[in-house]
mmCIF file of C-alpha atoms in Angstrom:
data_model
loop_
_atom_site.group_PDB
_atom_site.id
_atom_site.type_symbol
_atom_site.label_atom_id
_atom_site.label_comp_id
_atom_site.label_asym_id
_atom_site.label_seq_id
_atom_site.Cartn_x
_atom_site.Cartn_y
_atom_site.Cartn_z
ATOM 1 C CA MET A 144 19.596 21.008 -5.479
ATOM 2 C CA ASN A 145 19.159 20.011 -1.811
ATOM 3 C CA GLU A 146 15.639 21.440 -1.785
ATOM 4 C CA LYS A 147 14.698 19.338 -4.817
ATOM 5 C CA PHE A 148 16.243 16.215 -3.316
ATOM 6 C CA ASP A 149 14.395 16.770 -0.039
ATOM 7 C CA LEU A 150 11.104 17.205 -1.901
ATOM 8 C CA ILE A 151 11.673 14.098 -4.029
ATOM 9 C CA THR A 152 12.458 11.928 -1.004
ATOM 10 C CA ALA A 153 9.994 13.460 1.486
ATOM 11 C CA ASN A 154 7.386 11.182 3.112
ATOM 12 C CA THR A 155 8.917 8.029 1.665
ATOM 13 C CA GLN A 156 9.635 4.809 3.541
ATOM 14 C CA GLU A 157 12.893 3.968 1.791
ATOM 15 C CA VAL A 158 15.150 5.204 -1.012
ATOM 16 C CA MET A 159 17.626 2.867 -2.706
ATOM 17 C CA ARG A 160 20.676 4.553 -4.229
ATOM 18 C CA PRO A 161 19.907 8.176 -3.288
ATOM 19 C CA ASP A 162 23.380 9.019 -4.634
ATOM 20 C CA ILE A 163 22.040 8.499 -8.162
ATOM 21 C CA ILE A 164 19.333 11.086 -7.558
ATOM 22 C CA ARG A 165 21.792 13.646 -6.194
ATOM 23 C CA LYS A 166 24.155 13.136 -9.119
ATOM 24 C CA ILE A 167 21.389 13.598 -11.712
ATOM 25 C CA LEU A 168 19.946 16.712 -10.054
ATOM 26 C CA VAL A 169 23.258 18.540 -10.422
ATOM 27 C CA MET A 170 23.077 18.082 -14.207
ATOM 28 C CA ARG A 171 19.395 18.028 -15.202
ATOM 29 C CA PRO A 172 15.828 17.192 -14.102
ATOM 30 C CA LEU A 173 15.329 13.698 -12.723
ATOM 31 C CA GLU A 174 13.337 11.355 -14.978
ATOM 32 C CA ILE A 175 11.185 8.945 -13.026
ATOM 33 C CA PHE A 176 8.365 6.502 -13.616
ATOM 34 C CA TRP A 177 5.575 5.035 -11.537
ATOM 35 C CA GLY A 178 3.863 1.908 -12.776
ATOM 36 C CA THR A 179 0.428 0.573 -11.915
ATOM 37 C CA ALA A 180 -1.065 -2.693 -13.126
ATOM 38 C CA THR A 181 -4.465 -1.982 -14.664
ATOM 39 C CA THR A 182 -6.518 -4.437 -12.606
ATOM 40 C CA GLY A 183 -9.499 -3.436 -10.448
ATOM 41 C CA ARG A 184 -10.774 0.120 -10.198
ATOM 42 C CA PRO A 185 -8.285 2.530 -8.512
ATOM 43 C CA HIS A 186 -9.006 3.304 -4.875
ATOM 44 C CA ALA A 187 -8.340 5.891 -2.189
ATOM 45 C CA ALA A 188 -4.823 4.582 -1.472
ATOM 46 C CA TYR A 189 -3.830 5.978 -4.885
ATOM 47 C CA PHE A 190 -3.813 9.414 -3.258
ATOM 48 C CA VAL A 191 -0.473 8.464 -1.633
ATOM 49 C CA PRO A 192 1.438 8.008 -4.932
ATOM 50 C CA ALA A 193 -0.572 10.852 -6.495
ATOM 51 C CA ILE A 194 0.618 13.328 -3.869
ATOM 52 C CA LYS A 195 4.161 11.987 -4.232
ATOM 53 C CA ILE A 196 3.974 12.396 -8.025
ATOM 54 C CA ALA A 197 2.771 15.950 -7.456
ATOM 55 C CA GLN A 198 5.897 16.526 -5.353
ATOM 56 C CA PHE A 199 8.075 15.082 -8.127
ATOM 57 C CA LEU A 200 6.495 17.512 -10.583
ATOM 58 C CA ARG A 201 7.008 20.410 -8.173
ATOM 59 C CA ALA A 202 10.680 19.440 -7.969
ATOM 60 C CA GLY A 203 10.915 19.733 -11.753
ATOM 61 C CA CYS A 204 11.033 15.992 -12.452
ATOM 62 C CA LEU A 205 9.845 14.511 -15.720
ATOM 63 C CA VAL A 206 7.340 11.817 -14.773
ATOM 64 C CA LYS A 207 6.021 8.856 -16.735
ATOM 65 C CA VAL A 208 3.032 6.851 -15.552
ATOM 66 C CA LEU A 209 3.240 3.292 -16.820
ATOM 67 C CA LEU A 210 -0.176 1.756 -17.366
ATOM 68 C CA ALA A 211 1.045 -1.814 -16.946
ATOM 69 C CA ASP A 212 -1.697 -3.593 -18.854
ATOM 70 C CA LEU A 213 0.268 -6.782 -19.513
ATOM 71 C CA HIS A 214 1.316 -6.950 -15.863
ATOM 72 C CA GLY A 215 -2.367 -6.845 -14.943
ATOM 73 C CA PHE A 216 -2.953 -9.760 -17.298
ATOM 74 C CA LEU A 217 -0.063 -11.779 -15.805
ATOM 75 C CA ASP A 218 -1.214 -11.294 -12.208
ATOM 76 C CA ALA A 219 -3.535 -14.305 -11.644
ATOM 77 C CA ASP A 220 -6.949 -13.556 -13.194
ATOM 78 C CA LYS A 221 -7.183 -9.908 -12.189
ATOM 79 C CA SER A 222 -7.467 -8.564 -15.766
ATOM 80 C CA PRO A 223 -8.950 -10.801 -18.468
ATOM 81 C CA GLU A 224 -7.279 -10.274 -21.840
ATOM 82 C CA ALA A 225 -10.456 -8.881 -23.416
ATOM 83 C CA THR A 226 -10.583 -6.004 -20.895
ATOM 84 C CA LEU A 227 -6.965 -4.796 -21.148
ATOM 85 C CA GLU A 228 -7.529 -1.881 -23.541
ATOM 86 C CA LYS A 229 -10.588 -0.468 -21.759
ATOM 87 C CA ARG A 230 -9.018 -0.825 -18.333
ATOM 88 C CA ALA A 231 -5.937 1.071 -19.492
ATOM 89 C CA GLN A 232 -8.217 3.839 -20.787
ATOM 90 C CA TYR A 233 -10.125 3.858 -17.494
ATOM 91 C CA TYR A 234 -6.914 4.101 -15.461
ATOM 92 C CA GLU A 235 -5.580 6.953 -17.576
ATOM 93 C CA ARG A 236 -8.724 9.023 -17.063
ATOM 94 C CA THR A 237 -8.933 8.189 -13.359
ATOM 95 C CA ILE A 238 -5.290 8.931 -12.562
ATOM 96 C CA GLY A 239 -5.480 12.188 -14.516
ATOM 97 C CA ALA A 240 -8.522 13.249 -12.471
ATOM 98 C CA LEU A 241 -6.762 12.099 -9.297
ATOM 99 C CA LEU A 242 -3.733 14.306 -9.960
ATOM 100 C CA ARG A 243 -5.955 17.275 -10.745
ATOM 101 C CA ALA A 244 -7.789 16.621 -7.463
ATOM 102 C CA VAL A 245 -4.548 17.196 -5.535
ATOM 103 C CA GLY A 246 -3.926 20.421 -7.437
ATOM 104 C CA PHE A 247 -1.528 19.592 -10.280
ATOM 105 C CA ASP A 248 -1.723 19.795 -14.045
ATOM 106 C CA LEU A 249 -0.207 17.137 -16.276
ATOM 107 C CA ASP A 250 2.252 19.242 -18.314
ATOM 108 C CA ASN A 251 5.377 17.292 -17.289
ATOM 109 C CA LEU A 252 3.648 13.926 -17.071
ATOM 110 C CA THR A 253 3.332 11.268 -19.774
ATOM 111 C CA PHE A 254 1.166 8.137 -19.820
ATOM 112 C CA VAL A 255 2.716 5.039 -21.414
ATOM 113 C CA ARG A 256 1.085 1.648 -22.072
ATOM 114 C CA GLY A 257 3.254 -1.318 -21.214
ATOM 115 C CA SER A 258 1.993 -3.214 -24.254
ATOM 116 C CA SER A 259 3.251 -0.421 -26.528
ATOM 117 C CA TYR A 260 6.807 -1.759 -26.191
ATOM 118 C CA GLN A 261 6.621 -5.016 -24.201
ATOM 119 C CA LEU A 262 5.336 -6.928 -27.244
ATOM 120 C CA THR A 263 8.163 -5.809 -29.542
ATOM 121 C CA PRO A 264 10.828 -8.282 -30.747
ATOM 122 C CA LYS A 265 13.580 -6.244 -29.030
ATOM 123 C CA PHE A 266 11.873 -6.407 -25.624
ATOM 124 C CA SER A 267 11.230 -10.136 -26.088
ATOM 125 C CA ARG A 268 14.907 -10.764 -26.839
ATOM 126 C CA ASP A 269 15.992 -8.792 -23.777
ATOM 127 C CA LEU A 270 13.489 -10.687 -21.642
ATOM 128 C CA LEU A 271 14.958 -13.984 -22.867
ATOM 129 C CA ARG A 272 18.486 -12.748 -22.166
ATOM 130 C CA LEU A 273 17.487 -11.679 -18.663
ATOM 131 C CA SER A 274 15.730 -15.007 -18.011
ATOM 132 C CA LYS A 275 19.083 -16.777 -18.430
ATOM 133 C CA ARG A 276 20.652 -14.669 -15.674
ATOM 134 C CA VAL A 277 17.897 -14.639 -13.023
ATOM 135 C CA SER A 278 17.044 -17.808 -11.103
ATOM 136 C CA VAL A 279 13.449 -19.016 -10.835
ATOM 137 C CA HIS A 280 13.750 -18.670 -7.054
ATOM 138 C CA ASP A 281 14.847 -15.018 -7.223
ATOM 139 C CA ALA A 282 12.215 -14.089 -9.823
ATOM 140 C CA VAL A 283 9.323 -15.635 -7.891
ATOM 141 C CA LYS A 284 10.630 -14.183 -4.625
ATOM 142 C CA ALA A 285 10.711 -10.707 -6.198
ATOM 143 C CA SER A 286 7.003 -10.887 -7.032
ATOM 144 C CA SER A 287 5.874 -12.584 -3.824
ATOM 145 C CA GLU A 288 4.368 -9.438 -2.276
ATOM 146 C CA ILE A 289 2.933 -8.094 -5.541
ATOM 147 C CA VAL A 290 1.428 -10.970 -7.488
ATOM 148 C CA LYS A 291 -1.649 -12.673 -6.056
ATOM 149 C CA SER A 292 -0.797 -16.225 -5.014
ATOM 150 C CA THR A 293 -3.237 -18.919 -6.136
ATOM 151 C CA GLY A 294 -1.221 -21.953 -5.083
ATOM 152 C CA ASP A 295 1.993 -23.158 -6.658
ATOM 153 C CA PRO A 296 3.887 -20.384 -8.519
ATOM 154 C CA VAL A 297 3.315 -20.240 -12.271
ATOM 155 C CA MET A 298 5.678 -18.966 -14.956
ATOM 156 C CA ALA A 299 3.836 -15.632 -15.066
ATOM 157 C CA ASP A 300 4.847 -14.978 -11.444
ATOM 158 C CA GLY A 301 8.497 -14.947 -12.525
ATOM 159 C CA LEU A 302 7.926 -13.024 -15.763
ATOM 160 C CA TYR A 303 6.171 -10.217 -13.902
ATOM 161 C CA PRO A 304 9.226 -8.788 -12.045
ATOM 162 C CA MET A 305 11.647 -9.424 -14.926
ATOM 163 C CA MET A 306 9.466 -7.346 -17.241
ATOM 164 C CA GLN A 307 9.426 -4.641 -14.576
ATOM 165 C CA LEU A 308 13.230 -4.653 -14.471
ATOM 166 C CA LEU A 309 13.299 -4.051 -18.223
ATOM 167 C CA ASP A 310 10.636 -1.313 -17.966
ATOM 168 C CA GLU A 311 13.237 0.967 -16.358
ATOM 169 C CA GLU A 312 15.507 0.675 -19.392
ATOM 170 C CA TYR A 313 12.784 0.925 -22.018
ATOM 171 C CA LEU A 314 11.221 3.983 -20.402
ATOM 172 C CA GLY A 315 14.626 5.685 -20.277
ATOM 173 C CA VAL A 316 14.354 6.876 -16.675
ATOM 174 C CA ASP A 317 16.761 7.516 -13.809
ATOM 175 C CA ALA A 318 14.517 6.228 -11.029
ATOM 176 C CA GLU A 319 11.439 4.135 -10.338
ATOM 177 C CA PHE A 320 8.813 4.958 -7.738
ATOM 178 C CA GLY A 321 6.524 2.408 -6.104
ATOM 179 C CA GLY A 322 5.134 1.012 -2.880
ATOM 180 C CA ILE A 323 7.280 -0.671 -0.247
ATOM 181 C CA ASP A 324 5.617 -3.949 -1.308
ATOM 182 C CA GLN A 325 7.826 -3.783 -4.419
ATOM 183 C CA ARG A 326 11.068 -3.698 -2.449
ATOM 184 C CA LYS A 327 12.090 -7.244 -3.454
ATOM 185 C CA THR A 328 11.660 -6.390 -7.140
ATOM 186 C CA PHE A 329 13.649 -3.174 -6.701
ATOM 187 C CA ALA A 330 16.405 -5.066 -4.853
ATOM 188 C CA LEU A 331 16.573 -7.584 -7.707
ATOM 189 C CA ALA A 332 16.920 -4.715 -10.195
ATOM 190 C CA ASN A 333 19.648 -3.104 -8.115
ATOM 191 C CA ASP A 334 21.598 -6.370 -7.877
ATOM 192 C CA THR A 335 21.013 -7.696 -11.387
ATOM 193 C CA ILE A 336 20.276 -5.248 -14.180
ATOM 194 C CA THR A 337 23.802 -3.892 -14.666
ATOM 195 C CA LYS A 338 25.559 -7.190 -14.023
ATOM 196 C CA ALA A 339 23.230 -9.270 -16.221
ATOM 197 C CA MET A 340 22.315 -6.840 -18.999
ATOM 198 C CA GLY A 341 24.822 -3.990 -18.924
ATOM 199 C CA PHE A 342 22.038 -1.472 -18.315
ATOM 200 C CA LYS A 343 22.525 1.380 -15.871
ATOM 201 C CA THR A 344 21.366 1.005 -12.275
ATOM 202 C CA ARG A 345 18.418 3.149 -11.249
ATOM 203 C CA ALA A 346 17.392 4.688 -7.942
ATOM 204 C CA HIS A 347 14.227 3.332 -6.302
ATOM 205 C CA ILE A 348 11.846 5.391 -4.190
ATOM 206 C CA MET A 349 9.242 3.658 -2.023
ATOM 207 C CA ASN A 350 6.140 4.960 -0.275
ATOM 208 C CA PRO A 351 4.417 3.258 2.710
ATOM 209 C CA MET A 352 1.402 1.047 2.000
ATOM 210 C CA VAL A 353 -2.103 2.152 2.954
ATOM 211 C CA PRO A 354 -3.922 -0.491 5.044
ATOM 212 C CA GLY A 355 -7.132 -1.996 3.721
ATOM 213 C CA LEU A 356 -10.446 -1.492 5.479
ATOM 214 C CA SER A 357 -10.198 -4.867 7.210
ATOM 215 C CA GLY A 358 -6.409 -5.214 7.486
ATOM 216 C CA GLY A 359 -3.690 -6.053 4.970
ATOM 217 C CA LYS A 360 -3.110 -3.559 2.171
ATOM 218 C CA MET A 361 -5.797 -1.741 0.223
ATOM 219 C CA SER A 362 -6.134 -3.547 -3.107
ATOM 220 C CA SER A 363 -7.790 -2.645 -6.415
ATOM 221 C CA SER A 364 -8.738 -6.273 -6.962
ATOM 222 C CA ASP A 365 -10.379 -6.699 -3.524
ATOM 223 C CA PRO A 366 -13.574 -4.572 -3.290
ATOM 224 C CA LYS A 367 -13.949 -5.289 0.437
ATOM 225 C CA SER A 368 -10.546 -3.767 1.203
ATOM 226 C CA LYS A 369 -10.974 -0.425 -0.524
ATOM 227 C CA VAL A 370 -12.756 2.897 -0.882
ATOM 228 C CA ASP A 371 -13.335 3.416 -4.604
ATOM 229 C CA LEU A 372 -12.434 6.847 -5.974
ATOM 230 C CA LEU A 373 -15.959 7.111 -7.408
ATOM 231 C CA ASP A 374 -17.814 6.004 -4.286
ATOM 232 C CA GLU A 375 -20.635 8.333 -3.195
ATOM 233 C CA PRO A 376 -20.187 10.246 0.109
ATOM 234 C CA ALA A 377 -22.710 8.011 1.886
ATOM 235 C CA THR A 378 -20.842 4.906 0.719
ATOM 236 C CA ILE A 379 -17.503 6.330 1.881
ATOM 237 C CA GLU A 380 -18.977 7.170 5.271
ATOM 238 C CA ASN A 381 -20.437 3.676 5.631
ATOM 239 C CA LYS A 382 -17.193 1.929 4.629
ATOM 240 C CA ILE A 383 -15.007 3.983 6.972
ATOM 241 C CA ALA A 384 -17.482 3.488 9.841
ATOM 242 C CA LYS A 385 -17.053 -0.287 9.467
ATOM 243 C CA ALA A 386 -13.264 -0.155 8.991
ATOM 244 C CA PHE A 387 -10.943 -1.775 11.521
ATOM 245 C CA TYR A 388 -9.300 0.601 13.998
ATOM 246 C CA ALA A 389 -6.891 -0.504 16.714
ATOM 247 C CA PRO A 390 -6.626 2.092 19.499
ATOM 248 C CA VAL A 391 -3.596 2.148 21.755
ATOM 249 C CA LEU A 392 -5.804 2.093 24.881
ATOM 250 C CA LYS A 393 -3.520 3.867 27.320
ATOM 251 C CA GLY A 394 -5.763 6.465 28.882
ATOM 252 C CA GLN A 395 -8.494 9.056 28.436
ATOM 253 C CA THR A 396 -9.269 10.495 25.009
ATOM 254 C CA GLU A 397 -10.398 13.921 23.909
ATOM 255 C CA ALA A 398 -11.190 15.797 20.715
ATOM 256 C CA THR A 399 -8.173 17.439 19.111
ATOM 257 C CA ILE A 400 -7.444 19.799 16.215
ATOM 258 C CA PHE A 401 -4.551 18.535 14.088
ATOM 259 C CA ARG A 402 -2.305 20.872 12.094
ATOM 260 C CA SER A 403 0.036 18.238 10.660
ATOM 261 C CA PHE A 404 0.204 14.487 10.131
ATOM 262 C CA ASP A 405 2.961 14.265 12.742
ATOM 263 C CA GLU A 406 0.447 15.572 15.300
ATOM 264 C CA VAL A 407 -2.003 12.856 14.234
ATOM 265 C CA VAL A 408 0.644 10.157 14.782
ATOM 266 C CA LEU A 409 1.546 11.571 18.188
ATOM 267 C CA ALA A 410 -2.115 11.754 19.226
ATOM 268 C CA TYR A 411 -2.584 8.119 18.232
ATOM 269 C CA LYS A 412 0.450 7.019 20.261
ATOM 270 C CA GLU A 413 -0.793 9.000 23.266
ATOM 271 C CA ASP A 414 -4.319 7.580 22.841
ATOM 272 C CA ARG A 415 -5.897 10.991 22.219
ATOM 273 C CA LEU A 416 -7.127 9.917 18.763
ATOM 274 C CA THR A 417 -10.340 7.983 19.279
ATOM 275 C CA PRO A 418 -11.868 5.815 16.535
ATOM 276 C CA GLN A 419 -14.687 8.345 16.225
ATOM 277 C CA ILE A 420 -12.310 11.261 15.655
ATOM 278 C CA ALA A 421 -10.044 9.301 13.306
ATOM 279 C CA LYS A 422 -12.886 7.950 11.168
ATOM 280 C CA LYS A 423 -14.493 11.384 10.855
ATOM 281 C CA LEU A 424 -11.178 12.925 9.766
ATOM 282 C CA VAL A 425 -10.659 10.221 7.137
ATOM 283 C CA THR A 426 -14.266 10.337 5.923
ATOM 284 C CA ASP A 427 -14.357 14.127 5.552
ATOM 285 C CA GLY A 428 -10.960 14.179 3.848
ATOM 286 C CA LEU A 429 -11.846 11.459 1.340
ATOM 287 C CA ILE A 430 -15.180 13.027 0.467
ATOM 288 C CA GLN A 431 -13.478 16.376 -0.122
ATOM 289 C CA LEU A 432 -10.719 14.844 -2.277
ATOM 290 C CA THR A 433 -12.982 12.602 -4.363
ATOM 291 C CA THR A 434 -15.715 15.173 -5.090
ATOM 292 C CA SER A 435 -13.927 16.625 -8.137
ATOM 293 C CA ILE A 436 -13.194 13.114 -9.472
ATOM 294 C CA ARG A 437 -16.861 12.151 -9.255
ATOM 295 C CA LYS A 438 -17.841 15.409 -10.965
ATOM 296 C CA GLU A 439 -15.449 14.726 -13.854
ATOM 297 C CA PHE A 440 -16.833 11.198 -14.195
ATOM 298 C CA ASP A 441 -20.456 12.422 -14.150
ATOM 299 C CA ALA A 442 -19.702 14.953 -16.899
ATOM 300 C CA ASP A 443 -17.780 12.548 -19.142
ATOM 301 C CA GLU A 444 -20.072 10.119 -20.994
ATOM 302 C CA GLU A 445 -17.092 8.498 -22.740
ATOM 303 C CA TRP A 446 -15.486 7.720 -19.382
ATOM 304 C CA GLN A 447 -18.767 6.205 -18.196
ATOM 305 C CA ARG A 448 -18.941 4.034 -21.327
ATOM 306 C CA ILE A 449 -15.336 2.902 -20.822
ATOM 307 C CA ALA A 450 -16.122 1.973 -17.199
ATOM 308 C CA ILE A 451 -18.994 -0.267 -18.294
ATOM 309 C CA GLU A 452 -16.824 -2.044 -20.878
ATOM 310 C CA ALA A 453 -13.839 -2.375 -18.551
ATOM 311 C CA TYR A 454 -15.655 -3.823 -15.552
ATOM 312 C CA THR A 455 -18.547 -6.243 -15.305
ATOM 313 C CA THR A 456 -19.960 -4.354 -12.318
ATOM 314 C CA PRO A 457 -20.977 -0.989 -13.830
ATOM 315 C CA ILE A 458 -20.292 2.338 -12.146
ATOM 316 C CA VAL A 459 -23.422 4.452 -12.052
ATOM 317 C CA SER A 460 -22.922 8.207 -12.283
ATOM 318 C CA SER A 461 -24.331 10.462 -9.558
ATOM 319 C CA LYS A 462 -26.852 11.900 -12.025
ATOM 320 C CA ALA A 463 -28.128 8.449 -12.928
ATOM 321 C CA THR A 464 -28.349 7.486 -9.261
ATOM 322 C CA LYS A 465 -30.388 10.590 -8.392
ATOM 323 C CA LYS A 466 -32.665 9.995 -11.386
ATOM 324 C CA GLN A 467 -33.209 6.369 -10.328
ATOM 325 C CA ARG A 468 -34.029 7.450 -6.779
ATOM 326 C CA LYS A 469 -36.571 9.941 -8.130
ATOM 327 C CA ASN A 470 -38.150 7.283 -10.349
ATOM 328 C CA ASN A 471 -38.342 4.876 -7.418
ATOM 329 C CA THR A 472 -40.084 7.533 -5.339
ATOM 330 C CA ASN A 473 -42.598 8.187 -8.132
ATOM 331 C CA ASP A 474 -43.213 4.446 -8.555
ATOM 332 C CA GLU A 475 -43.841 4.053 -4.847
ATOM 333 C CA GLY A 476 -46.276 6.963 -4.903
ATOM 334 C CA THR A 477 -48.183 5.456 -7.841
ATOM 335 C CA SER A 478 -48.460 2.016 -6.256
ATOM 336 C CA GLN A 479 -49.701 3.466 -2.988
ATOM 337 C CA ALA A 480 -52.374 5.442 -4.811
#
């Protein structure tokens, strides 16, 4: 049991109510969900929750991935209503390929659409009941680090976290997993859901946030902040080369071989990890991890069609790109003749 608990909580930034996890593990496998709003195309930071989900599966957990399509719609203008279905399909294919890229099958994992239950009369009634027990201040505060601010808060900003509180009950899980940016929502759930609704309190597991290429957090809805999972190797190399890097600047630097992430952290603190070394490590690692995802995308015409319908900026497969380059070369040769 201790080994499973250690695996479930490894490499996390914070765990709320770890006692719940320990209690469940004595009796049965832990049931946990991770939710992602289906907004912009998933990016390289998704490897962090993907690896954590792989650890959950290794620990024998039953995992649900919530494709939070309605949350994407509520969050400013990130997901127009007409794109919700195709974006959910795109996310399901991408996250599946992402998990396979880190070496895990999907036997104990289930994908669930938020709209499959969030539009039911029962969910609506519970949402109304909850809205009477949570103040506007607390609801908006809970979403402040998740929902994109476009000025004065709107009603959707408060609905967003309250729906997430109810997701835990409707998905029938023991714990929720998410980024540390969701801590305020998790704290609201911990303080409110039993008192206000009579539902059981869940554990909450949080991973650190991955910085964006120019600071802040990497975001699906901000193309300038992210490395797309389908970016070509040359594009990845170019983006990482331009990314912000803040060295410690304490002394001389030298090339180093790293055998663990702890060694990387120590080298950074001791100023032995130069920008050149760090960027090469990240570039090589991302190219290696995303190669299988790009191959799956190139071989799946349905996925390519979904991508075009889900996003106004189309994703061109590697095959199409190579063909276009060849055509351009032939055209240039003809014009020069």
